[in-house]
mmCIF file of C-alpha atoms and ligand atoms in Angstrom:
data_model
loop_
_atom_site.group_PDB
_atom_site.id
_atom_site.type_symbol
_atom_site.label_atom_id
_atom_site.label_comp_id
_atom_site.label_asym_id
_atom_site.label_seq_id
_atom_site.Cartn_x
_atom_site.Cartn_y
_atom_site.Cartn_z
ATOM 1 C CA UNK A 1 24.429 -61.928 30.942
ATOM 2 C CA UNK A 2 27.129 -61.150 28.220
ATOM 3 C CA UNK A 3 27.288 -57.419 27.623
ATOM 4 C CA UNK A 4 29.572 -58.287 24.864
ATOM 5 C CA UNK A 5 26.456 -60.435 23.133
ATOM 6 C CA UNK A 6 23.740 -58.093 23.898
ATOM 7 C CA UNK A 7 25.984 -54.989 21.846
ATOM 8 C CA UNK A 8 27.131 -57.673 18.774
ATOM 9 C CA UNK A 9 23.800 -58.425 19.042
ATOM 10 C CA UNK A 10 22.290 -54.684 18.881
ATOM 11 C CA UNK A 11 25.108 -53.219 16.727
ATOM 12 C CA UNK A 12 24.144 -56.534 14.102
ATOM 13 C CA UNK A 13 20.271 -55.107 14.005
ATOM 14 C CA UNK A 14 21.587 -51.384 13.493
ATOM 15 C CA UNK A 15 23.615 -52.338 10.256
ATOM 16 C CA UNK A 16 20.031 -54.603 8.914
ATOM 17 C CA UNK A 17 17.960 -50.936 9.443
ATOM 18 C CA UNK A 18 20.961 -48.640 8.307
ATOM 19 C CA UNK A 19 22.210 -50.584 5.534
ATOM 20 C CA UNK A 20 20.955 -48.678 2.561
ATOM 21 C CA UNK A 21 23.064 -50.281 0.230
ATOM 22 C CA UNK A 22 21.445 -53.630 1.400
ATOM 23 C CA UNK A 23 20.700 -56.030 -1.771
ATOM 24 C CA UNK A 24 17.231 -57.053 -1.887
ATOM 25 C CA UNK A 25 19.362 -60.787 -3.444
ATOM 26 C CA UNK A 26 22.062 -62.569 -1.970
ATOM 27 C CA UNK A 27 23.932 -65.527 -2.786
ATOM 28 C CA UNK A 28 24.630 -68.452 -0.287
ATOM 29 C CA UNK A 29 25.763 -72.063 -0.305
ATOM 30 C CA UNK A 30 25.565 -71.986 -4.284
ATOM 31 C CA UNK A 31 22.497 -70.682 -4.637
ATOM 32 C CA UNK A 32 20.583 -66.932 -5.141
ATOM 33 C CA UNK A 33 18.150 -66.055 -2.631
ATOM 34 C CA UNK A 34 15.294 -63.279 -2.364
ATOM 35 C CA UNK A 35 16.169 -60.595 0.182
ATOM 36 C CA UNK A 36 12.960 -58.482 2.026
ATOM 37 C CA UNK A 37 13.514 -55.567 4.326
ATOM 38 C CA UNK A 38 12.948 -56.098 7.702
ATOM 39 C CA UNK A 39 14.097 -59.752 7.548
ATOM 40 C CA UNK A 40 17.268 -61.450 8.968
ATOM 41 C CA UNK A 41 20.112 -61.269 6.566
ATOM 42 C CA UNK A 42 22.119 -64.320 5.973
ATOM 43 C CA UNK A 43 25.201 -62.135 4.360
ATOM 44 C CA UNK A 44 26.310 -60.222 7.651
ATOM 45 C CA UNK A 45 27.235 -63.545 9.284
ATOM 46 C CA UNK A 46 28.480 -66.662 8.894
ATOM 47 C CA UNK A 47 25.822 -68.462 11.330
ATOM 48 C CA UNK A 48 22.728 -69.788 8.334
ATOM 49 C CA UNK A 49 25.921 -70.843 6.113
ATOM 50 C CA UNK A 50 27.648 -72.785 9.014
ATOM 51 C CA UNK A 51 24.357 -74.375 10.606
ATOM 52 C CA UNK A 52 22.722 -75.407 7.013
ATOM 53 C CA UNK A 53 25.681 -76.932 5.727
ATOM 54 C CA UNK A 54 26.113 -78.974 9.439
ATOM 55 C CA UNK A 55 22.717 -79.886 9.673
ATOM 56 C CA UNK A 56 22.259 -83.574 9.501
ATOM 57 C CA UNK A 57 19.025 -83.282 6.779
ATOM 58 C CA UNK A 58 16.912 -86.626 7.475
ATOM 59 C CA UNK A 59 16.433 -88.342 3.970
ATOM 60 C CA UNK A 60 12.881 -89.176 3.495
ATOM 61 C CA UNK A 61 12.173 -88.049 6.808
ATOM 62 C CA UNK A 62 10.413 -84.799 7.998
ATOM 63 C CA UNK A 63 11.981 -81.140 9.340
ATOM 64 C CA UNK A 64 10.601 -78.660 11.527
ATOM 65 C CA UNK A 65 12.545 -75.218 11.346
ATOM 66 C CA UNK A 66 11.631 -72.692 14.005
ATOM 67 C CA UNK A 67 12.072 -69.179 12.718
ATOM 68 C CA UNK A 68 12.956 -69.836 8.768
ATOM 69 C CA UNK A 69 14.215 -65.946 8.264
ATOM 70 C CA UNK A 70 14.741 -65.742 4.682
ATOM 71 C CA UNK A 71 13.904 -69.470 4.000
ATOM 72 C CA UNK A 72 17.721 -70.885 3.233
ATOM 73 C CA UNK A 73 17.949 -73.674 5.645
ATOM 74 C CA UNK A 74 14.327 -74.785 4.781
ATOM 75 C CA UNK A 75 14.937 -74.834 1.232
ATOM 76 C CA UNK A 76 18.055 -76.589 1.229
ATOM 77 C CA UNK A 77 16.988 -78.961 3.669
ATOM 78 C CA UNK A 78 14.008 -80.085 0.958
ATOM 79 C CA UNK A 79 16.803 -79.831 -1.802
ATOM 80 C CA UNK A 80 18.822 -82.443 0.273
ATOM 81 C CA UNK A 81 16.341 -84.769 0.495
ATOM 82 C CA UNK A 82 13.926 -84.179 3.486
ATOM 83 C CA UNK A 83 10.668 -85.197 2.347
ATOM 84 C CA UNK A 84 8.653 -82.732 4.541
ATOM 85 C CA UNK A 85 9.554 -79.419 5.538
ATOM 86 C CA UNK A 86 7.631 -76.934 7.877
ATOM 87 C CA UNK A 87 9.221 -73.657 8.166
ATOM 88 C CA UNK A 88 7.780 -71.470 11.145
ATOM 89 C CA UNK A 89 8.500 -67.685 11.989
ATOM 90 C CA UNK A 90 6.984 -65.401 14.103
ATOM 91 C CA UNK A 91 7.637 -62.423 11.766
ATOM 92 C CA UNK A 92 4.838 -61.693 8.451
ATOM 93 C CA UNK A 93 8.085 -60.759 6.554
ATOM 94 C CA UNK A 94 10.229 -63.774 7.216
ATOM 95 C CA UNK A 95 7.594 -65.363 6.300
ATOM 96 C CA UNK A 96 6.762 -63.788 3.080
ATOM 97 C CA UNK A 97 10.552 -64.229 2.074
ATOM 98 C CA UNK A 98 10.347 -68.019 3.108
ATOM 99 C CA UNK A 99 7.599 -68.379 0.943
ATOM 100 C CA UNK A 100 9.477 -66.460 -1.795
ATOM 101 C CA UNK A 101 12.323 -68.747 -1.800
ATOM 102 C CA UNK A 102 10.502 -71.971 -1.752
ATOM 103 C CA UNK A 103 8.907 -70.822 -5.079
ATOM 104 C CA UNK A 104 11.700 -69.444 -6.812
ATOM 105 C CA UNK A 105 13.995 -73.019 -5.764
ATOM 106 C CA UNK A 106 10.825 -74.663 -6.937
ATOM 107 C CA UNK A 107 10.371 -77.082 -3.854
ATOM 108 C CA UNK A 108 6.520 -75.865 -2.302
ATOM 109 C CA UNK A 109 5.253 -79.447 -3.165
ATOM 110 C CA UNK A 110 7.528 -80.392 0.090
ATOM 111 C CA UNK A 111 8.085 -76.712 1.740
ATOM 112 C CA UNK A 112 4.630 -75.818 4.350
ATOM 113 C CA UNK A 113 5.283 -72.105 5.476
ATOM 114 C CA UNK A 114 3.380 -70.592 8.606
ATOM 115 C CA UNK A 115 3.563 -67.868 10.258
ATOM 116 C CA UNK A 116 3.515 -68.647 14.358
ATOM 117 C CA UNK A 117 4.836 -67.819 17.732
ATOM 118 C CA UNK A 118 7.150 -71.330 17.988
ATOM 119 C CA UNK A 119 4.990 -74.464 17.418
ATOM 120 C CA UNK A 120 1.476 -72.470 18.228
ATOM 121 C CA UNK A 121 0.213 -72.677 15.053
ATOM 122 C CA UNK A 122 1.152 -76.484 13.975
ATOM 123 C CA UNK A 123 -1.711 -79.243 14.281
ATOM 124 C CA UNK A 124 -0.940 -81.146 17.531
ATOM 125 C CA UNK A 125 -0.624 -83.963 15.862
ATOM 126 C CA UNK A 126 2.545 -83.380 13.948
ATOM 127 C CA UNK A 127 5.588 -84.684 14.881
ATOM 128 C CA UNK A 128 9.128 -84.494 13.465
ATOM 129 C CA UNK A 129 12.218 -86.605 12.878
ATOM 130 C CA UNK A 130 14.537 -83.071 13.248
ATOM 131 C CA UNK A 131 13.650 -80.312 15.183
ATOM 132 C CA UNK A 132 16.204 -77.144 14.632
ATOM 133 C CA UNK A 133 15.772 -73.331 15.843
ATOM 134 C CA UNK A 134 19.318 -71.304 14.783
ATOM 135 C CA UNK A 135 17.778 -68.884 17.766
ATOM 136 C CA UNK A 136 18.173 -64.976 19.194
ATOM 137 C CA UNK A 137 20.633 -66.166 21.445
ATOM 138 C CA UNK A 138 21.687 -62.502 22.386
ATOM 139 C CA UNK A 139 20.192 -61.957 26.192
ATOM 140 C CA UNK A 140 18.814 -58.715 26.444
ATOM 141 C CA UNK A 141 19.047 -56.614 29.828
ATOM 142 C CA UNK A 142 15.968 -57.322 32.582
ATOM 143 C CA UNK A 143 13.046 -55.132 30.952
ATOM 144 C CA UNK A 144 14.404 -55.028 27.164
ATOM 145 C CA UNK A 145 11.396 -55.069 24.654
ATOM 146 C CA UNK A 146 11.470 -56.537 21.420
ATOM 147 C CA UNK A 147 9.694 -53.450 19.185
ATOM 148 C CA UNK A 148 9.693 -54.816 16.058
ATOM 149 C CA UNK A 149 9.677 -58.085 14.480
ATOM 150 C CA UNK A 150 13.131 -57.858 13.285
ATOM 151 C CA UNK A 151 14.220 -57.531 16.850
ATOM 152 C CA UNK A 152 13.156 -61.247 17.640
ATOM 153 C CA UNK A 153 15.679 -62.114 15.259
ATOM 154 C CA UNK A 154 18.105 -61.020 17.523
ATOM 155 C CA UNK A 155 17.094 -60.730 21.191
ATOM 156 C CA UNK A 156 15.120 -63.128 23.789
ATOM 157 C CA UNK A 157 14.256 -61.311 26.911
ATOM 158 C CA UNK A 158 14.384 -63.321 29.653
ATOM 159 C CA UNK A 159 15.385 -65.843 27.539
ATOM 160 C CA UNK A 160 11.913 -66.808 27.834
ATOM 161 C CA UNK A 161 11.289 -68.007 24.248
ATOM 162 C CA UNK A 162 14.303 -70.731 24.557
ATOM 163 C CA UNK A 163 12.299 -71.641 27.783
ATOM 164 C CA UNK A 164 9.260 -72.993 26.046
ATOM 165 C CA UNK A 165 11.288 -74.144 23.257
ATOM 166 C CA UNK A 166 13.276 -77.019 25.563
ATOM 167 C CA UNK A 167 9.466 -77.641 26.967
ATOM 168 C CA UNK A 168 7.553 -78.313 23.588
ATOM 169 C CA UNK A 169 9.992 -79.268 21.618
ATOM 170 C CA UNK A 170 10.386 -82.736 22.657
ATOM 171 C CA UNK A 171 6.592 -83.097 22.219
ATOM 172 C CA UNK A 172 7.047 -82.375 19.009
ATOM 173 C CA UNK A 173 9.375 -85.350 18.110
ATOM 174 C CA UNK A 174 9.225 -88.679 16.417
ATOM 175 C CA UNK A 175 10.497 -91.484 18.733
ATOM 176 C CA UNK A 176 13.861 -91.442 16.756
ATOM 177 C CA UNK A 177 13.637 -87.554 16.641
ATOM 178 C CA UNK A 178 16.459 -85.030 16.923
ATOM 179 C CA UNK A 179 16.251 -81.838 18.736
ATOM 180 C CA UNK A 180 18.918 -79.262 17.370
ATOM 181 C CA UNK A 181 19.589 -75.747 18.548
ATOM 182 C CA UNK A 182 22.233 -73.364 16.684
ATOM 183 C CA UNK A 183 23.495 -71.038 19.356
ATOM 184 C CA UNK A 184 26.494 -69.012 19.847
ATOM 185 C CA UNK A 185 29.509 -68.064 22.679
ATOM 186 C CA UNK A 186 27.628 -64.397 22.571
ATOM 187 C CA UNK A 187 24.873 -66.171 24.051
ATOM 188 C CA UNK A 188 23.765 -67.553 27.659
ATOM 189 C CA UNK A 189 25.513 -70.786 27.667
ATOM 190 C CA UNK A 190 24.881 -71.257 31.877
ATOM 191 C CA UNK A 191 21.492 -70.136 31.169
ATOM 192 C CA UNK A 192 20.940 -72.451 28.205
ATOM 193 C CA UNK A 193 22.059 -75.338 29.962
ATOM 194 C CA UNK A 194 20.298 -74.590 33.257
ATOM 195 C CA UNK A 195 17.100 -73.998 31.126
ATOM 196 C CA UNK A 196 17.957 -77.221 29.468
ATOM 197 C CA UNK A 197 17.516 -79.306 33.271
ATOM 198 C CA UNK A 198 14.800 -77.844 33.485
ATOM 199 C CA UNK A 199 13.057 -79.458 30.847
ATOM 200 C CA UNK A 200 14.825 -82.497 31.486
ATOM 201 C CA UNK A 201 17.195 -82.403 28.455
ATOM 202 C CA UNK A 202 21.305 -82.826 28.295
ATOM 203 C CA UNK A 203 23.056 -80.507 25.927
ATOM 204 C CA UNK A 204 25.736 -81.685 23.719
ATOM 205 C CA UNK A 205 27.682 -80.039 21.061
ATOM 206 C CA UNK A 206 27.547 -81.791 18.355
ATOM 207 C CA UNK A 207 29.749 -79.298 15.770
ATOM 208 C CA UNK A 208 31.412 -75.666 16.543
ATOM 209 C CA UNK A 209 34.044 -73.123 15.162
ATOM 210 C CA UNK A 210 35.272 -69.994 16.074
ATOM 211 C CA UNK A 211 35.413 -66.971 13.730
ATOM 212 C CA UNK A 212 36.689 -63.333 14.128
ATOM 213 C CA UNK A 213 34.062 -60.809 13.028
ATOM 214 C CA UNK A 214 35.091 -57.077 13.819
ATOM 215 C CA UNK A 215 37.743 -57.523 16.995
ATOM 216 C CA UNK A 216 35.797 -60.375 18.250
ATOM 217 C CA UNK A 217 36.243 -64.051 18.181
ATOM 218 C CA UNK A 218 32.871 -65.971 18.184
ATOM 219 C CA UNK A 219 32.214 -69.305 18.171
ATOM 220 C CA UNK A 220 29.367 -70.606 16.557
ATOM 221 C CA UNK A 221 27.392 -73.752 18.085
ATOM 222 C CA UNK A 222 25.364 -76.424 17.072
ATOM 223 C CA UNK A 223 23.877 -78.030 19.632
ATOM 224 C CA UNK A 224 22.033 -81.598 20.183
ATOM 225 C CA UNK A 225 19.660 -81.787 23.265
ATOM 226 C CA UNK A 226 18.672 -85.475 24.263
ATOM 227 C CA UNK A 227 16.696 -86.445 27.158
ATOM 228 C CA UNK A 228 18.804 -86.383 30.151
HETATM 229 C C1 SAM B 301 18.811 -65.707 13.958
HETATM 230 S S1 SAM B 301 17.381 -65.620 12.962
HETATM 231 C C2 SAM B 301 17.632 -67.049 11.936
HETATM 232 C C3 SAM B 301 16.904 -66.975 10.608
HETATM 233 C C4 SAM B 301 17.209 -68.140 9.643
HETATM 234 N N1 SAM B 301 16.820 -69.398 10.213
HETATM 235 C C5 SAM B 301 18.668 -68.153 9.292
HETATM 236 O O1 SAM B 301 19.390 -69.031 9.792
HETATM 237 O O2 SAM B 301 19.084 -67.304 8.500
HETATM 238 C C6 SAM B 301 16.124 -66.171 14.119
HETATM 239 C C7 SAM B 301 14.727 -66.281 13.511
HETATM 240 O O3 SAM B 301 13.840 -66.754 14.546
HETATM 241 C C8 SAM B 301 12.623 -66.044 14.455
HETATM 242 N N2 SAM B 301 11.930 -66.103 15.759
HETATM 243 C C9 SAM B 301 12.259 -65.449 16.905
HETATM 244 N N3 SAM B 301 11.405 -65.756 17.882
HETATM 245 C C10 SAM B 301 10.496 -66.616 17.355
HETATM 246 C C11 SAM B 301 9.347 -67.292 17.875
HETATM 247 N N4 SAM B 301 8.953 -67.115 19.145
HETATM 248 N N5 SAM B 301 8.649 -68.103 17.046
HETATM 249 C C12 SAM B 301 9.031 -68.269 15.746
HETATM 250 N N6 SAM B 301 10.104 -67.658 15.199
HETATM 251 C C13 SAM B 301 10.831 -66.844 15.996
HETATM 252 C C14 SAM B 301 13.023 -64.646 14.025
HETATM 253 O O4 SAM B 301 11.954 -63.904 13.475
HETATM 254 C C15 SAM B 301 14.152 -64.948 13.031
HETATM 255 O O5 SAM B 301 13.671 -65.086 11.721
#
């Protein structure tokens, strides 16, 4: 377990509660988005900016985004051509603000928004041509409790929500389907990849690159998991 990850990680969700200067707008990747409290901010790192603009958006094809936050990457995928989007969270607010955002950029003919714990709440029928989660990669000490929703933005203890996301997700492909995980050096990488065997996939990284926040170099990583 990182230390280093789990205090980025904790220090990140003190300056969302603290913040009282926070903007309820924001601006990213050209474009003005709604802002709710209690939702994870896209302005106090580069990691939604990075992974939306890597993203390889299947034209005409469908997306499945696993905890939408704020809504940008679901939006923008629809605005770059995807011709279904379902946009998942496990949090009421980041829901709420997904929704927000799909109205405001005007694309809810293409945009489904649902609030659910990973893929519990989609019909089992639906599959996907791209599957993408930009997780809480921060791994929490043994016995850490997430005690709000805002905290599963951050933290996964046990990691045990990337467990059952390398089991269902490939269910939830089409045959040609992608699986896509955005993930961080401040996260488990050994544990990733042994959870990754597990479930029978091979990780690949398929686009990185290291910034300094604060004193500390992180590299931000987009990974591809195939069938091994
Ligand atoms: C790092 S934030 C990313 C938010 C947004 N996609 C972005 O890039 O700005 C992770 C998101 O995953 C959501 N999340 C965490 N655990 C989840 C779960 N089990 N099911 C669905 N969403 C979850 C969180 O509520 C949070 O909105």
């Amino acid at each position: 377990m990182s230390d280093t990850g789990f205090q980025r990680a904790s220090s990140l969700l003190r300056r969302h509660t603290q913040d009282t200067t926070r903007p309820g707008e924001f601006t990213l990747l050209g474009r003005d988005w709604d802002l709710m409290d209690g939702v994870f901010s896209p302005t106090y790192t580069p990691v939604t900016d990075l992974f939306t603009s890597w993203l390889p958006f299947p034209d005409g094809g469908s997306f499945l985004e696993i905890g939408s936050g704020a809504g940008v990457t679901a939006v923008v995928a629809a605005q770059s051509g995807c011709a279904r989007v379902t946009a998942l969270d496990i949090s009421p607010a980041a829901v709420e603000n997904t929704r927000r955002n799909v109205v405001r950029h005007k694309v809810e003919d293409r945009v489904r928004v649902l609030e659910s714990d990973l893929f519990d709440a989609l019909p089992p029928e639906d599959r996907y041509d791209l599957v993408y989660w930009n997780s809480n990669f921060a791994e929490p000490p043994a016995d850490f409790v997430n005690e709000t929703d805002l905290h599963h933005a951050f933290f996964d203890p046990g990691y045990d929500a990337h467990r059952r996301f390398l089991k269902e997700a490939p269910g939830r492909l089409t045959p040609e389907g992608s699986l896509l995980l955005g993930f961080s050096s401040i996260g488990n990488v050994a544990l990733l990849r042994r959870l990754a065997a597990d479930a029978g996939l091979e990780p690949s990284m398929l686009r990185s690159e290291q910034r300094q926040l604060d004193r500390t170099v992180i590299e931000f990583q987009l990974w591809r998991l195939a069938a091994a």
